[in-house]
């Protein structure tokens, strides 16, 4: 079959369209928790693109979603058929509906009192985990209930999940539970993503779903996943007769269960427990969106049976997410470090879930349009746990005709440069690297505590330095002097002196802080540390090829090209040269060695130890050893504390010697 010129042209156009669409849907699903199409429709689009690329290989681009880890979520995972289907639950939203559920149980079983359990409904992703002969055999997501993704390697990175069962429990059975991200871990991870110039996840559940679909378990291992187990697939196999026996079995097996479980035997008990859980759930370390009520006895459960999609013996009770209505006063546009233009809602202050809210996120301009949000509208805002409040909808009944629409800007509101649309993320950006707002964000990042830690350079001083054209990049900070600083407002001689000292003092900061401070896309503080440990100087790092970079532990296929590209840019090269000339530290300082007892050894630290890991890592370095983030053939020792997880497995596979803290202390005498 001959391929005509116009075939190719049509295919090229279609491929471009599909790529943009797929990336947009990826973002809606993972980042914004607002999917517009089903997984199946997504797969169809992806398959169409794959077909085009197979017919016209020259149309494959390196950034095509078909080439991207996580871009083809369901293509990369083997499928596991559930021996026992994974059902979902019917929902109730009021105490009356809950009482009606209890009445159905009473009627179905013909008894007045039915023992039930009530436990938190954890807002994560359902998993099933099979143990055989005492060992974790596989783990799978729910999928369509009959078949799910094989996420064994990813689940093995979850430290609280035992890889081997103790001997006092059945050795072959399947447990079911919810994978989630703890509130604190989620917040920290999102902060780190922001610092590395990556988009924040919208909520812990989406972050969890996205992480489980990661094809690179090295990335999964850096995410704070955890799991709580609440059931078994086959009661006979697990040798349990009731839900309360399930909880007892889990405890014996070392499987984590919910922090609170109630046993109830009337509708009143259930209502009381629901209210108690509501009091407690805010202080739980994970997000909960309700309660799950289950008939305790498995005999009773069998008698009640199931419908086509949900059991009759269980129900979910959903709490109302906390919402408030307030007036949208304005929509401001924030310019980020990478130029991303984000709309922010300015609100009439309103009290919600324990604090006064006057700003909320609007995610992006598409969303403003889709929800038809107008300035002057009364909007409903919602706060889910720790997450920043979001505008969820408009109360259109209160519109008076004075409201006005918000349009996506076609110019940067600060420097007036025509905006560009980032194809990958469909983010509207100011493309002007000299835009004063971008410059301010970059300087703020450079000087902040986690990076160069220059005290006295808060947001307002940075703003003045940039507005007075005294600073347009980090190297300019080192050219400042008393005369120049005297132009700033509200800066006395003493504070100018302090500021200059702090700037000069930062020249001796270790080079990883400088690399982090430069704000290279995807390079967070911990990657910067690893890079400098590996390459020992910024000069060597600057020369590294993409391949050299991927040799470095924890640096994968997304980060390496980003670093490589940054150091190839002429402006960046000039910036580095100026920073070097200013006397900043480019080479890792040879630390004063306490001893060379660990010379030539490479260490990986895992599990819970008696001291923070950083401290132990410093001690290893001070004695001549190297520390790395992941176990590889190059690892000499794995120092394993309590509850060490997947790294132990990997070490065993590679024949890496594992030692405990006592042995480590003994080595150093
Ligand atoms: S029991 C037969 N217990 O909620 C139903 N589910 O809406 C088995 N969930 O798919 C589910 N916490 O992912 C159960 N304590 C809990 C739960 C829980 C969260 C999730 C689970 C399920 C969904 C149903």
Short mmCIF file of N, CA, C and O and ligand atoms in Angstrom, two decimals, residues 85-91 118-127 142 176-179 228-231 243 247 258 289-294 306 309-311 313-316 318, ligand 1:
data_model
loop_
_atom_site.label_atom_id
_atom_site.label_comp_id
_atom_site.label_asym_id
_atom_site.label_seq_id
_atom_site.Cartn_x
_atom_site.Cartn_y
_atom_site.Cartn_z
N UNK A 85 -14.24 -11.27 43.31
CA UNK A 85 -14.38 -9.90 42.78
C UNK A 85 -14.27 -8.84 43.88
O UNK A 85 -14.60 -9.11 45.04
N UNK A 86 -13.79 -7.65 43.49
CA UNK A 86 -13.72 -6.55 44.45
C UNK A 86 -14.94 -5.67 44.21
O UNK A 86 -15.04 -5.02 43.18
N UNK A 87 -15.84 -5.65 45.17
CA UNK A 87 -17.09 -4.90 45.00
C UNK A 87 -16.91 -3.48 45.52
O UNK A 87 -15.93 -3.17 46.17
N UNK A 88 -17.89 -2.64 45.19
CA UNK A 88 -17.85 -1.32 45.83
C UNK A 88 -19.02 -1.24 46.80
O UNK A 88 -19.70 -2.24 47.04
N UNK A 89 -19.26 -0.09 47.37
CA UNK A 89 -20.28 0.04 48.41
C UNK A 89 -21.35 1.03 47.97
O UNK A 89 -21.07 1.98 47.26
N UNK A 90 -22.57 0.81 48.45
CA UNK A 90 -23.60 1.83 48.28
C UNK A 90 -23.33 2.93 49.31
O UNK A 90 -22.76 2.66 50.37
N UNK A 91 -23.76 4.13 48.99
CA UNK A 91 -23.51 5.26 49.89
C UNK A 91 -24.78 5.72 50.58
O UNK A 91 -25.87 5.63 50.01
N UNK A 118 -18.14 -0.56 62.68
CA UNK A 118 -18.10 0.72 61.98
C UNK A 118 -16.66 1.20 62.02
O UNK A 118 -16.03 1.21 63.07
N UNK A 119 -16.13 1.51 60.88
CA UNK A 119 -14.72 1.92 60.77
C UNK A 119 -14.60 3.11 59.84
O UNK A 119 -15.52 3.36 59.04
N UNK A 120 -13.49 3.83 59.91
CA UNK A 120 -13.33 4.98 59.02
C UNK A 120 -13.29 4.53 57.56
O UNK A 120 -12.77 3.46 57.27
N UNK A 121 -13.83 5.33 56.69
CA UNK A 121 -13.69 5.09 55.25
C UNK A 121 -12.51 5.93 54.80
O UNK A 121 -12.56 7.17 54.81
N UNK A 122 -11.44 5.27 54.45
CA UNK A 122 -10.20 5.97 54.13
C UNK A 122 -10.23 6.39 52.67
O UNK A 122 -10.63 5.62 51.80
N UNK A 123 -9.85 7.64 52.43
CA UNK A 123 -9.96 8.21 51.10
C UNK A 123 -8.68 7.93 50.32
O UNK A 123 -7.77 8.76 50.27
N UNK A 124 -8.62 6.75 49.74
CA UNK A 124 -7.43 6.38 48.96
C UNK A 124 -7.84 5.52 47.79
O UNK A 124 -8.83 5.80 47.14
N UNK A 125 -7.06 4.48 47.55
CA UNK A 125 -7.29 3.61 46.40
C UNK A 125 -7.33 2.17 46.91
O UNK A 125 -6.47 1.76 47.70
N UNK A 126 -8.34 1.40 46.48
CA UNK A 126 -8.49 0.02 46.97
C UNK A 126 -7.40 -0.89 46.40
O UNK A 126 -7.05 -0.79 45.22
N UNK A 127 -6.88 -1.77 47.24
CA UNK A 127 -5.92 -2.79 46.77
C UNK A 127 -6.25 -4.14 47.38
O UNK A 127 -6.86 -4.23 48.44
N UNK A 142 -8.16 -2.39 42.17
CA UNK A 142 -9.50 -2.92 41.95
C UNK A 142 -9.81 -3.06 40.46
O UNK A 142 -10.46 -4.02 40.05
N UNK A 176 -7.54 -7.19 51.90
CA UNK A 176 -7.98 -6.04 51.10
C UNK A 176 -7.91 -4.78 51.94
O UNK A 176 -8.15 -4.83 53.15
N UNK A 177 -7.57 -3.71 51.29
CA UNK A 177 -7.45 -2.48 52.06
C UNK A 177 -7.34 -1.27 51.16
O UNK A 177 -7.62 -1.33 49.96
N UNK A 178 -6.90 -0.19 51.76
CA UNK A 178 -6.87 1.09 51.07
C UNK A 178 -5.44 1.65 51.13
O UNK A 178 -4.88 1.77 52.22
N UNK A 179 -4.87 1.96 49.97
CA UNK A 179 -3.57 2.63 49.93
C UNK A 179 -3.84 4.12 49.98
O UNK A 179 -4.79 4.60 49.36
N UNK A 228 -3.82 0.67 54.80
CA UNK A 228 -4.59 0.17 55.94
C UNK A 228 -5.48 -0.96 55.43
O UNK A 228 -6.13 -0.82 54.39
N UNK A 229 -5.47 -2.08 56.13
CA UNK A 229 -6.21 -3.25 55.67
C UNK A 229 -7.53 -3.37 56.42
O UNK A 229 -7.58 -3.10 57.63
N UNK A 230 -8.58 -3.77 55.72
CA UNK A 230 -9.89 -3.84 56.36
C UNK A 230 -10.68 -5.11 56.04
O UNK A 230 -11.82 -5.24 56.46
N UNK A 231 -10.13 -6.01 55.25
CA UNK A 231 -10.94 -7.18 54.93
C UNK A 231 -10.12 -8.31 54.34
O UNK A 231 -8.92 -8.15 54.08
N UNK A 243 -16.10 -9.99 61.01
CA UNK A 243 -15.27 -8.82 60.75
C UNK A 243 -14.35 -8.55 61.95
O UNK A 243 -13.19 -8.21 61.77
N UNK A 247 -10.11 -8.17 62.07
CA UNK A 247 -9.23 -7.18 62.69
C UNK A 247 -8.20 -7.83 63.59
O UNK A 247 -7.03 -7.45 63.60
N UNK A 258 -7.27 0.24 60.79
CA UNK A 258 -7.72 1.60 61.14
C UNK A 258 -7.49 1.84 62.64
O UNK A 258 -7.51 0.90 63.44
N UNK A 289 -13.34 10.11 54.29
CA UNK A 289 -14.48 10.83 53.75
C UNK A 289 -15.78 10.25 54.27
O UNK A 289 -16.85 10.58 53.81
N UNK A 290 -15.70 9.33 55.24
CA UNK A 290 -16.92 8.76 55.78
C UNK A 290 -16.62 7.59 56.68
O UNK A 290 -15.52 7.49 57.23
N UNK A 291 -17.65 6.73 56.84
CA UNK A 291 -17.50 5.53 57.65
C UNK A 291 -18.00 4.36 56.83
O UNK A 291 -18.81 4.53 55.92
N UNK A 292 -17.49 3.16 57.16
CA UNK A 292 -18.02 1.96 56.51
C UNK A 292 -18.63 1.10 57.60
O UNK A 292 -17.99 0.81 58.61
N UNK A 293 -19.89 0.71 57.38
CA UNK A 293 -20.59 -0.12 58.35
C UNK A 293 -20.75 -1.51 57.74
O UNK A 293 -21.19 -1.63 56.61
N UNK A 294 -20.34 -2.53 58.50
CA UNK A 294 -20.42 -3.90 58.00
C UNK A 294 -21.11 -4.79 59.02
O UNK A 294 -20.87 -4.64 60.23
N UNK A 306 -25.53 -10.25 48.09
CA UNK A 306 -25.02 -9.07 47.38
C UNK A 306 -25.95 -8.72 46.23
O UNK A 306 -26.69 -9.57 45.75
N UNK A 309 -23.65 -4.98 42.22
CA UNK A 309 -22.43 -4.19 42.40
C UNK A 309 -21.96 -4.02 43.84
O UNK A 309 -20.80 -3.73 44.09
N UNK A 310 -22.85 -4.22 44.78
CA UNK A 310 -22.45 -3.96 46.17
C UNK A 310 -23.08 -4.98 47.12
O UNK A 310 -24.16 -5.51 46.83
N UNK A 311 -22.40 -5.23 48.24
CA UNK A 311 -23.00 -6.16 49.20
C UNK A 311 -24.20 -5.52 49.90
O UNK A 311 -24.25 -4.30 50.05
N UNK A 313 -24.76 -6.30 52.94
CA UNK A 313 -24.38 -6.35 54.35
C UNK A 313 -23.43 -5.21 54.77
O UNK A 313 -22.91 -5.21 55.88
N UNK A 314 -23.20 -4.29 53.84
CA UNK A 314 -22.30 -3.18 54.17
C UNK A 314 -22.80 -1.92 53.51
O UNK A 314 -23.54 -1.96 52.52
N UNK A 315 -22.40 -0.79 54.07
CA UNK A 315 -22.77 0.49 53.47
C UNK A 315 -21.73 1.55 53.85
O UNK A 315 -21.09 1.43 54.89
N UNK A 316 -21.59 2.53 52.97
CA UNK A 316 -20.70 3.64 53.32
C UNK A 316 -21.57 4.82 53.76
O UNK A 316 -22.64 5.05 53.20
N UNK A 318 -21.28 8.83 54.05
CA UNK A 318 -20.38 9.91 53.62
C UNK A 318 -20.66 11.19 54.41
O UNK A 318 -21.80 11.63 54.46
S1 LIG B 1 -15.02 -2.37 52.63
C1 LIG B 1 -17.31 -5.10 49.58
N1 LIG B 1 -13.86 -0.72 54.31
O1 LIG B 1 -14.38 2.45 49.76
C2 LIG B 1 -16.80 -3.74 49.86
N2 LIG B 1 -13.95 -0.12 52.01
O2 LIG B 1 -16.85 2.85 48.18
C3 LIG B 1 -15.47 -3.77 50.49
N3 LIG B 1 -12.84 2.00 51.50
O3 LIG B 1 -13.69 0.17 47.17
C4 LIG B 1 -15.06 -2.43 50.91
N4 LIG B 1 -12.18 2.45 53.56
O4 LIG B 1 -11.72 1.34 48.33
C5 LIG B 1 -14.22 -0.95 53.03
N5 LIG B 1 -12.81 0.63 55.88
C6 LIG B 1 -13.17 0.40 54.63
C7 LIG B 1 -12.85 1.28 53.59
C8 LIG B 1 -13.26 1.00 52.29
C9 LIG B 1 -12.18 2.85 52.29
C10 LIG B 1 -13.06 2.16 50.05
C11 LIG B 1 -12.72 0.94 49.24
C12 LIG B 1 -13.96 0.59 48.48
C13 LIG B 1 -14.69 1.91 48.51
C14 LIG B 1 -16.17 1.66 48.37
#
